[in-house]
PDB file of C-alpha atoms and ligand atoms in Angstrom:
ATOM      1  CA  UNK E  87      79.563  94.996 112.426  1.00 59.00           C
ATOM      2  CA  UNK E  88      77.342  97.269 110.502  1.00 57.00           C
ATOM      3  CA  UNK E  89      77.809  97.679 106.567  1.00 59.00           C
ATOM      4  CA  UNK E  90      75.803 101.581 107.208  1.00 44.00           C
ATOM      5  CA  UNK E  91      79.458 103.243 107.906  1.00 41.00           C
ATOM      6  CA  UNK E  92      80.602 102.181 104.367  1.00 40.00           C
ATOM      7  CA  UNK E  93      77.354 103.217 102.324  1.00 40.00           C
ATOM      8  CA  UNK E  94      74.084 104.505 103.403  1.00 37.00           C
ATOM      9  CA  UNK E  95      72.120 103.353 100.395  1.00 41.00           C
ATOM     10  CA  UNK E  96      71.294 100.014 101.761  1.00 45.00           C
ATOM     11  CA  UNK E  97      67.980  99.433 102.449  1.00 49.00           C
ATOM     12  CA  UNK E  98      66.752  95.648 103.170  1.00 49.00           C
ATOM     13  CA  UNK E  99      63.418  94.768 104.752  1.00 45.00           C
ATOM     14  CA  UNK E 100      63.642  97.030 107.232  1.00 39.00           C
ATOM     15  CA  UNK E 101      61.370  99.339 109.131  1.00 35.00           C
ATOM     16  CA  UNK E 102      61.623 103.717 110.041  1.00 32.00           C
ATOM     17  CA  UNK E 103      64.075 106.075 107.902  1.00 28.00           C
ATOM     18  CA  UNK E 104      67.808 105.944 107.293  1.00 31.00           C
ATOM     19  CA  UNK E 105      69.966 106.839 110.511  1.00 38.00           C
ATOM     20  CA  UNK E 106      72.247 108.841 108.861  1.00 34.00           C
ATOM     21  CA  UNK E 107      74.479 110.134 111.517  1.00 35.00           C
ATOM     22  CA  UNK E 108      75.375 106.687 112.722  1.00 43.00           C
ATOM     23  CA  UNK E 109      78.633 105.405 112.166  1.00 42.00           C
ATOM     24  CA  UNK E 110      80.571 102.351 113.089  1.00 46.00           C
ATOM     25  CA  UNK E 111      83.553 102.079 114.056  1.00 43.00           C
ATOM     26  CA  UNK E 112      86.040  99.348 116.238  1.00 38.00           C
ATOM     27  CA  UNK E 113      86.426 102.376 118.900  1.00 37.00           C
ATOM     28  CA  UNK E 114      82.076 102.122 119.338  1.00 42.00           C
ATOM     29  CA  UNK E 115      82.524  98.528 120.378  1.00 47.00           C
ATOM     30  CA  UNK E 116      85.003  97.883 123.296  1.00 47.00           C
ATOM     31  CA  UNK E 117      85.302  95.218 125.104  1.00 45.00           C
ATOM     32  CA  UNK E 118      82.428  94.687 127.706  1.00 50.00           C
ATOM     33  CA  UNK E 119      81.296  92.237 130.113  1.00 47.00           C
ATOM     34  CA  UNK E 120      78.545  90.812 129.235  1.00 47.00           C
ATOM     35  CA  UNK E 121      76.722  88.228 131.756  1.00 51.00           C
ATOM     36  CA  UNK E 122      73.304  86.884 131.032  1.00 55.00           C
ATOM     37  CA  UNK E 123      71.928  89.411 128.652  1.00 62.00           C
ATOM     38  CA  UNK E 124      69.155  88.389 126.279  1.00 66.00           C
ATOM     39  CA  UNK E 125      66.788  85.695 128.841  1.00 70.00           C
ATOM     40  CA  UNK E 126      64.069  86.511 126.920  1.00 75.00           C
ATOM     41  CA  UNK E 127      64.339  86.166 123.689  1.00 77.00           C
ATOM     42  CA  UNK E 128      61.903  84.046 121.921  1.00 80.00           C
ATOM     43  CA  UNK E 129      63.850  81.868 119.306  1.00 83.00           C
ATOM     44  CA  UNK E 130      66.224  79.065 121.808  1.00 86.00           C
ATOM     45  CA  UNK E 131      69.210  78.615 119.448  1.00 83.00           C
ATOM     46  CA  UNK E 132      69.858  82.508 119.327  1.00 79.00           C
ATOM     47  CA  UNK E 133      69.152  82.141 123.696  1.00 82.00           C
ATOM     48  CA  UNK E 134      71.420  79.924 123.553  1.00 83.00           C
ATOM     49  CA  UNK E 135      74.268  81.916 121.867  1.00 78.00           C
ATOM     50  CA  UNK E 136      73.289  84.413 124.198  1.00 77.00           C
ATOM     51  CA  UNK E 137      73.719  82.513 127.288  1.00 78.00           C
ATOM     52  CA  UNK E 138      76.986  81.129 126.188  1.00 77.00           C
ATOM     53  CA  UNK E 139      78.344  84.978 125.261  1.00 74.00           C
ATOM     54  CA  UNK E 140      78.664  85.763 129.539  1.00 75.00           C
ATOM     55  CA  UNK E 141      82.252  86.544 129.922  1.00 77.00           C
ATOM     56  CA  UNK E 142      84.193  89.230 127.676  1.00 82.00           C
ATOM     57  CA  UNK E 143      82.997  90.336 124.016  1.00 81.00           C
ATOM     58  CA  UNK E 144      84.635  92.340 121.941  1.00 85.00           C
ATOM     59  CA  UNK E 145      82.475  93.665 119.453  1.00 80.00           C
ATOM     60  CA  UNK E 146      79.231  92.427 120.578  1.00 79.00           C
ATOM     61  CA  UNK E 147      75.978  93.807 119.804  1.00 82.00           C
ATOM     62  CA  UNK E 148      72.672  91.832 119.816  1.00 84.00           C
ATOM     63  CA  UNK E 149      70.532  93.039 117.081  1.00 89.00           C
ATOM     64  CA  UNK E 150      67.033  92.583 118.252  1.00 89.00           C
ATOM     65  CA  UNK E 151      64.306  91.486 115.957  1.00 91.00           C
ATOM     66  CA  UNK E 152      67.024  91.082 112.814  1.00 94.00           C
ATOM     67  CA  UNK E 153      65.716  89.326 110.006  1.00 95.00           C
ATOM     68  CA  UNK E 154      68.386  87.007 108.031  1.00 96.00           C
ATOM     69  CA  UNK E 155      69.332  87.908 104.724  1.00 96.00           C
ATOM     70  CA  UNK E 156      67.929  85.737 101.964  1.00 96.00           C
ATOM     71  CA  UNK E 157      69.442  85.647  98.522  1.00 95.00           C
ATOM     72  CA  UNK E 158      65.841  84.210  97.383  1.00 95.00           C
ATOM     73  CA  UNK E 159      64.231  87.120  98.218  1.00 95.00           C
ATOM     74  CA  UNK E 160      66.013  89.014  95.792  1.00 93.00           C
ATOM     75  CA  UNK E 161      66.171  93.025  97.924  1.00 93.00           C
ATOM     76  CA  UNK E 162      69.341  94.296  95.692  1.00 93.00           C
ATOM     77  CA  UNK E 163      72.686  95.704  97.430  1.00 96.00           C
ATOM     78  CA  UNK E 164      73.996  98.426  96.215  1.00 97.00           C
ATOM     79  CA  UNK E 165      77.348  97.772  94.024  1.00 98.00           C
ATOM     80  CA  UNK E 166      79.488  99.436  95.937  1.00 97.00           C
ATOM     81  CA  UNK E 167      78.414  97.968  99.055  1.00 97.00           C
ATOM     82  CA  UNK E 168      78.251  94.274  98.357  1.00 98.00           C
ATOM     83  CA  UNK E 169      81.916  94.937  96.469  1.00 98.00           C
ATOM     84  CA  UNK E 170      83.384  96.514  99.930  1.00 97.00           C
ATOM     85  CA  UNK E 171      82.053  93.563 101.666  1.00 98.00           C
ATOM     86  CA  UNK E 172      83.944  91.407  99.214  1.00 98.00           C
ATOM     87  CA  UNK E 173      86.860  93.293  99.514  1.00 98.00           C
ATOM     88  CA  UNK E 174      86.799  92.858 103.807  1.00 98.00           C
ATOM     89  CA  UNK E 175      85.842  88.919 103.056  1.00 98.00           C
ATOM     90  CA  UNK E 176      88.622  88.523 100.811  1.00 98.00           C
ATOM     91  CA  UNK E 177      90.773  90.180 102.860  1.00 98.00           C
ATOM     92  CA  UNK E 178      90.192  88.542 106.263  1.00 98.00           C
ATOM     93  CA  UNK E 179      89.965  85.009 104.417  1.00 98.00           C
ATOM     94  CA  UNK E 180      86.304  84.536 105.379  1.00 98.00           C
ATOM     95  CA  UNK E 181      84.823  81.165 103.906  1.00 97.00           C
ATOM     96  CA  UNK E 182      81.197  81.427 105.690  1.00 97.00           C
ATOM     97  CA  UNK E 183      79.487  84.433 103.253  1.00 98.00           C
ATOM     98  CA  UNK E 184      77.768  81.461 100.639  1.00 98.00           C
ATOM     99  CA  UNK E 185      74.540  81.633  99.083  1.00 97.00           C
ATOM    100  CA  UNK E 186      73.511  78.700 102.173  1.00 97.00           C
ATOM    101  CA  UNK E 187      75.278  80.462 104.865  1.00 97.00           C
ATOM    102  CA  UNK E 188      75.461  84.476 104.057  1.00 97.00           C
ATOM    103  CA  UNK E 189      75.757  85.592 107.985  1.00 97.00           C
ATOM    104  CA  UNK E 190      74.026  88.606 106.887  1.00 97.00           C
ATOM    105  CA  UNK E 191      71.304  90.445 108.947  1.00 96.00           C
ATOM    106  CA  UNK E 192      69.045  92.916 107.955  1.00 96.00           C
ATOM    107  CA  UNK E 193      68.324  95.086 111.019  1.00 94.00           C
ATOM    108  CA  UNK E 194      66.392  98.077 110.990  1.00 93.00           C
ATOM    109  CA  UNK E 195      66.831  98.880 107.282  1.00 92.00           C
ATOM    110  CA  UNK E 196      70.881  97.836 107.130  1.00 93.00           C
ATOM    111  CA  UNK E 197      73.244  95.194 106.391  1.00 95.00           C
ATOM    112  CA  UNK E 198      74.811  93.599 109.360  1.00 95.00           C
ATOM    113  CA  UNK E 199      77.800  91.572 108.899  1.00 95.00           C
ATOM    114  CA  UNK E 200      77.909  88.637 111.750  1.00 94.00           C
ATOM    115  CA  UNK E 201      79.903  85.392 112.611  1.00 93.00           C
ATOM    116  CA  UNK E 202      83.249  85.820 111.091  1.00 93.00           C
ATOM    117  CA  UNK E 203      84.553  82.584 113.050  1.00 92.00           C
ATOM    118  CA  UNK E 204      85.968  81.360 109.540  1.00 95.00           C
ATOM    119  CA  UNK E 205      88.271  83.876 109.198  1.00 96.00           C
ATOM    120  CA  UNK E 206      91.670  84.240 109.344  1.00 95.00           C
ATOM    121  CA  UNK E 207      91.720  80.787 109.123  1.00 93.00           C
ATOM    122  CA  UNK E 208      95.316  80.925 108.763  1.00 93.00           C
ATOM    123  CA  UNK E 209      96.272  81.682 112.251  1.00 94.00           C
ATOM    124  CA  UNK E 210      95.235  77.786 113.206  1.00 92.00           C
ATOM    125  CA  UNK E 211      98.168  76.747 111.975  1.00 91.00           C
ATOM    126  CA  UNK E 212     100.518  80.151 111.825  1.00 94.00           C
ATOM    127  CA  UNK E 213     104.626  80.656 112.035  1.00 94.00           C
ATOM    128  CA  UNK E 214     103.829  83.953 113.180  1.00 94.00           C
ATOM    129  CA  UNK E 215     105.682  85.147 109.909  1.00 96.00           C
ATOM    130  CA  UNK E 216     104.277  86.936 106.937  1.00 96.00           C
ATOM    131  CA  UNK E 217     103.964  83.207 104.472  1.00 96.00           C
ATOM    132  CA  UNK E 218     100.578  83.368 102.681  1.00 96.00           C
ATOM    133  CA  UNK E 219      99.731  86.601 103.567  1.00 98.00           C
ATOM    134  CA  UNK E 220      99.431  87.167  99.652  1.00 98.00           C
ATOM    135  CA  UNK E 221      97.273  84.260  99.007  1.00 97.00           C
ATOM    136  CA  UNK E 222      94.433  85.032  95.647  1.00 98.00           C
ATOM    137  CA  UNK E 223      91.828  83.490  97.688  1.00 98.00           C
ATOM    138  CA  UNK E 224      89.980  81.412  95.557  1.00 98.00           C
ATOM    139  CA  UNK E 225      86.855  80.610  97.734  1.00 98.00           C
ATOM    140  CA  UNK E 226      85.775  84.338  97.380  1.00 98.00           C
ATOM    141  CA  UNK E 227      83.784  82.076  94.162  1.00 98.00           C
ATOM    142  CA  UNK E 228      81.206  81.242  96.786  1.00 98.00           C
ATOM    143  CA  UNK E 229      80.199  84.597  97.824  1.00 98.00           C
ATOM    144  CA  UNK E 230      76.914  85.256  97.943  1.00 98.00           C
ATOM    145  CA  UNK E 231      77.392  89.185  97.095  1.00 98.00           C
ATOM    146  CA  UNK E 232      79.734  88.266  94.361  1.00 98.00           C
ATOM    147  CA  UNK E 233      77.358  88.791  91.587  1.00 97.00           C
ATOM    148  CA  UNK E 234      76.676  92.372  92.836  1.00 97.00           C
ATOM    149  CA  UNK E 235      79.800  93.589  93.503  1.00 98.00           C
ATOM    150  CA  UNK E 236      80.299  95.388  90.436  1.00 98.00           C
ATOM    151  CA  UNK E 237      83.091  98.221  91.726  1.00 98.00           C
ATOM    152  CA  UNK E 238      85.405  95.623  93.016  1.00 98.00           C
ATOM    153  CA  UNK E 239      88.835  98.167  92.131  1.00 98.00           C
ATOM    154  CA  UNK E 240      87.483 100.883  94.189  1.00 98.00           C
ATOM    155  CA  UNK E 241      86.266  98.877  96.948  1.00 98.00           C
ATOM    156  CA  UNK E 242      90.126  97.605  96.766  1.00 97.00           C
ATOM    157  CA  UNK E 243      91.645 100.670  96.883  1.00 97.00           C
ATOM    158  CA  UNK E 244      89.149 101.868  99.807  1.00 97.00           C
ATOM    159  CA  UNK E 245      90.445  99.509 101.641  1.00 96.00           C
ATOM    160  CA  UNK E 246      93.915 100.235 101.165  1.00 94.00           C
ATOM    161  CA  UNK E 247      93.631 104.003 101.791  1.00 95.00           C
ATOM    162  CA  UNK E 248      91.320 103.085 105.319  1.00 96.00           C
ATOM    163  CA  UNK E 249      93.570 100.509 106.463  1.00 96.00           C
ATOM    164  CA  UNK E 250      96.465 102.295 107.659  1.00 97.00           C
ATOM    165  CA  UNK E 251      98.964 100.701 109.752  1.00 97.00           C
ATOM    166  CA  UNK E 252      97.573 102.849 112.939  1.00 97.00           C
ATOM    167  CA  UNK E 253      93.806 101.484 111.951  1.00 97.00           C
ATOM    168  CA  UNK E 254      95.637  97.897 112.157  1.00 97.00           C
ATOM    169  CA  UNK E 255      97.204  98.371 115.121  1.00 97.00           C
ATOM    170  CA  UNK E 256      94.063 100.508 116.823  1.00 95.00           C
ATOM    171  CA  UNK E 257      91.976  97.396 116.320  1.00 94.00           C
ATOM    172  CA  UNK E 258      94.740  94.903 117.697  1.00 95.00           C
ATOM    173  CA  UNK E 259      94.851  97.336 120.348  1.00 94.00           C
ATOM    174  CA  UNK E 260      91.470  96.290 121.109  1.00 91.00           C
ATOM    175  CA  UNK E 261      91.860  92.694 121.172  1.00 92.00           C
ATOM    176  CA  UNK E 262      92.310  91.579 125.118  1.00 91.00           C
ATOM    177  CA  UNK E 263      95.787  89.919 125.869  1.00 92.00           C
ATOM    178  CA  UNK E 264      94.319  86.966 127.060  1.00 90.00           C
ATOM    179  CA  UNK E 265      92.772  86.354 123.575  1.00 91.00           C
ATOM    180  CA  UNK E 266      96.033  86.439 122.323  1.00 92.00           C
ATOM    181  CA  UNK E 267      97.427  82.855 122.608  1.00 88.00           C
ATOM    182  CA  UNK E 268      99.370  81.877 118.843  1.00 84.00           C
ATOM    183  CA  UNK E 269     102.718  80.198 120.885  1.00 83.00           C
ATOM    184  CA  UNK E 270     104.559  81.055 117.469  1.00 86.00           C
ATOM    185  CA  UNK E 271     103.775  84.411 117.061  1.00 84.00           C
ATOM    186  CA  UNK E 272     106.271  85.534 120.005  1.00 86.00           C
ATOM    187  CA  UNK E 273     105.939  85.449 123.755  1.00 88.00           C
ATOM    188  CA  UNK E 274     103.613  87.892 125.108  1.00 92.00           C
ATOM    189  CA  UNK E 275     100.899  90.362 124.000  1.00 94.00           C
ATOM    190  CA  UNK E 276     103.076  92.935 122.213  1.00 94.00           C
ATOM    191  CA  UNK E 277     104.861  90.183 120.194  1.00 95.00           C
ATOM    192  CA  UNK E 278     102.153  88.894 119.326  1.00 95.00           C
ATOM    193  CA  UNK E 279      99.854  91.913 118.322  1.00 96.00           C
ATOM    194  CA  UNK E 280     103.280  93.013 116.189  1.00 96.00           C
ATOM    195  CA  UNK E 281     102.877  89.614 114.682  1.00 96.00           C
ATOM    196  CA  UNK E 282      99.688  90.308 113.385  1.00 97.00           C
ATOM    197  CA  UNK E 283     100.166  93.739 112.716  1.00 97.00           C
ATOM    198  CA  UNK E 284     103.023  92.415 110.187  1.00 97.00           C
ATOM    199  CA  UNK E 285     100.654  90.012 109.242  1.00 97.00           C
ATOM    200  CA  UNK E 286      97.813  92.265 108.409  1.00 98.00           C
ATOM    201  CA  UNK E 287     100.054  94.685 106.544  1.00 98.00           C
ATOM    202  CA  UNK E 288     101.940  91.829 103.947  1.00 98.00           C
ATOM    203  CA  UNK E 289      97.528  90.817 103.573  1.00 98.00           C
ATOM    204  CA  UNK E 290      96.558  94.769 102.621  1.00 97.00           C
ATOM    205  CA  UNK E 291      99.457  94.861 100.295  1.00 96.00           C
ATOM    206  CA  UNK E 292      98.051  91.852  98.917  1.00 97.00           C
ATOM    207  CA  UNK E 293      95.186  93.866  97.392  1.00 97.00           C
ATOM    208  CA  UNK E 294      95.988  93.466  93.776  1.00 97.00           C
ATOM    209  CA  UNK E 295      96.022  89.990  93.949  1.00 98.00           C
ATOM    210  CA  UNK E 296      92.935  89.237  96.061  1.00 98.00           C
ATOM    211  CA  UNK E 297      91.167  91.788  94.354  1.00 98.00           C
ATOM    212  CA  UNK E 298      91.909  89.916  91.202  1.00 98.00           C
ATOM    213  CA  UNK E 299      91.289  86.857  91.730  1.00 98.00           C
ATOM    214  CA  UNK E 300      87.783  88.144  93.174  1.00 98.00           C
ATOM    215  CA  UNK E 301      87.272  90.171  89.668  1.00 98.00           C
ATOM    216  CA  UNK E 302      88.231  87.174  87.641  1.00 98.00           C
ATOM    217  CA  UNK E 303      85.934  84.543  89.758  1.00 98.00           C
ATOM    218  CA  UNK E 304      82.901  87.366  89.317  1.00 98.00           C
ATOM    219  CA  UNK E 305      83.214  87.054  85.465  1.00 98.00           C
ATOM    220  CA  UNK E 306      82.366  83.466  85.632  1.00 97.00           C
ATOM    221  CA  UNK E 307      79.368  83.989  87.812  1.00 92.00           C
ATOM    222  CA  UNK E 308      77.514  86.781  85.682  1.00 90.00           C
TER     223      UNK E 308
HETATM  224  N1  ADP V1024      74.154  90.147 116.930  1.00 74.45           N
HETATM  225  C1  ADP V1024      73.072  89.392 116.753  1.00 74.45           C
HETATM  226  N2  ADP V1024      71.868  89.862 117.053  1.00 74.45           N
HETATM  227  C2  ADP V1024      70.768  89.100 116.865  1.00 74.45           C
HETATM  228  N3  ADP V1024      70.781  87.858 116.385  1.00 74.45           N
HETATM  229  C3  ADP V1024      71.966  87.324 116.066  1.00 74.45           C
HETATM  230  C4  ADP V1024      73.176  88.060 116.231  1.00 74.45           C
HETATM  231  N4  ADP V1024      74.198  87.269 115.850  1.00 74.45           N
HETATM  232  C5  ADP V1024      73.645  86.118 115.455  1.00 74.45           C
HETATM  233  N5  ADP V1024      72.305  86.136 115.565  1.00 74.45           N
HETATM  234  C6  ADP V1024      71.367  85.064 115.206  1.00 74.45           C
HETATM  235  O1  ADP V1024      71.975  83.811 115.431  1.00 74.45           O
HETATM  236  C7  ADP V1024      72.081  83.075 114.215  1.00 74.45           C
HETATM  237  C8  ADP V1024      73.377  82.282 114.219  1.00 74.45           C
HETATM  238  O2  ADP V1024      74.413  83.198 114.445  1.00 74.45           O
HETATM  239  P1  ADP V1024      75.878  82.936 113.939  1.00 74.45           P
HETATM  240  O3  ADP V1024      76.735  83.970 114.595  1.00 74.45           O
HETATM  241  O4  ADP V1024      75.866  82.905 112.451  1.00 74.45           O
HETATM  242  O5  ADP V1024      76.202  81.519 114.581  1.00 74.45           O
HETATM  243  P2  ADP V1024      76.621  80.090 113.955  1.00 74.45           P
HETATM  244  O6  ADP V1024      78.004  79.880 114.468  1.00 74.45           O
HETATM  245  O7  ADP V1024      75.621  79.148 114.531  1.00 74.45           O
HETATM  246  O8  ADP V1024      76.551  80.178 112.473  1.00 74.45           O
HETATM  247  C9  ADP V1024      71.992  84.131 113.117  1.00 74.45           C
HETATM  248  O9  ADP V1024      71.547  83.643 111.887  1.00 74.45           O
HETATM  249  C10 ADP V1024      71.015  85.121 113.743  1.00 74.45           C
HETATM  250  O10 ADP V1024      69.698  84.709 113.544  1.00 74.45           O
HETATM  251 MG1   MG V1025      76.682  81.629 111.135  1.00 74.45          MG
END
């Protein structure tokens, strides 16, 4: 997932102009088969993602030659950037975006947002219903854009405005049935994708709060 369709001002450690007519979008990254992509690539922990991604991806793109993002080495993101990628964190619950574990790329001059395993955490242990949808999410503390993300209220109500319910249900629509395995969420694919559509809607209604708590746990870090 590329940060470049929310701002173009972003520019990291990275090589050749802007690309300013790319965009990003769910629709850009269907599901593919992938199958052994990626043999030669030099560092053996990344070949070894890669051999383990054969199968079907949703989403996938391998980002050759992208240098991780270092909070050490101090290249600024812009405001309103780093407080939209708040905004999606606190939104999809994502605990891995720390100072020790950003899961940020730089590739070719923008932000790459990878590894969002630790999200949605809640549907390990879901009813299916709409409980804790409206949780403050008090971890967004440890994020390691925190500090920057000074224009936390518009990045909120960005996200409100883009997340319509057909954007929600466009991406479930994406998501293969076979991925789709809460029991509790209903029997079958379309229960289940109206589960999380329900879900997903109670969470983006949740701005306020999550965008709260995120302001009020910013004030303590600058
Ligand atoms: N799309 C990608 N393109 C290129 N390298 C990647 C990509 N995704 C991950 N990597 C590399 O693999 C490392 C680990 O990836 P990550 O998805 O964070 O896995 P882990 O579950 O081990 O944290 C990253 O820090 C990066 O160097
Ligand atoms: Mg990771």
């Amino acid at each position: 997932m590329t940060a470049s369709s929310t701002s173009r001002s972003s520019r990291g450690p990275g090589r050749g102009p802007p690309r300013s007519s790319r965009r990003s979008s769910p629709a850009r990254w269907r599901a593919r088969s992938a199958c052994a992509f990626g043999r030669t690539e030099g560092d053996p922990e990344i070949r070894d993602l890669l051999a383990r991604s054969a199968g079907l991806n949703l989403g996938v793109a391998y980002l050759a030659g992208a240098v991780g993002f270092d909070p050490a080495a101090r290249v600024p993101v812009p405001g309103a950037l780093a407080s939209l990628i708040v905004a999606f964190d606190a939104f999809v619950m994502n605990v891995d975006r720390t100072v020790k574990n950003p899961n940020l790329l730089w590739w070719r001059g923008e932000l790459w947002l990878i590894d969002h395993g630790a999200a949605f955490y809640w549907h390990h242990d879901w009813d299916g219903g709409t409980i804790g949808a409206d949780r403050p999410f008090a971890l967004i503390r440890e994020h390691v854009l925190l500090p920057a993300a000074d224009a936390l209220a518009d990045a909120g109500a960005r996200l409100g405005d883009r997340l319509t319910d057909e954007a929600v249900d466009e991406a479930l629509a994406l998501v293969p049935d076979a991925w789709l395995t809460a029991p509790a969420a209903g029997a079958g694919p379309a229960a289940r994708r109206a589960a999380y559509a329900a879900h997903l809607r109670a969470r983006r209604q949740a701005a306020p709060t999550f965008i709260g708590e995120a302001v009020r746990a910013r004030a303590q870090r600058v």
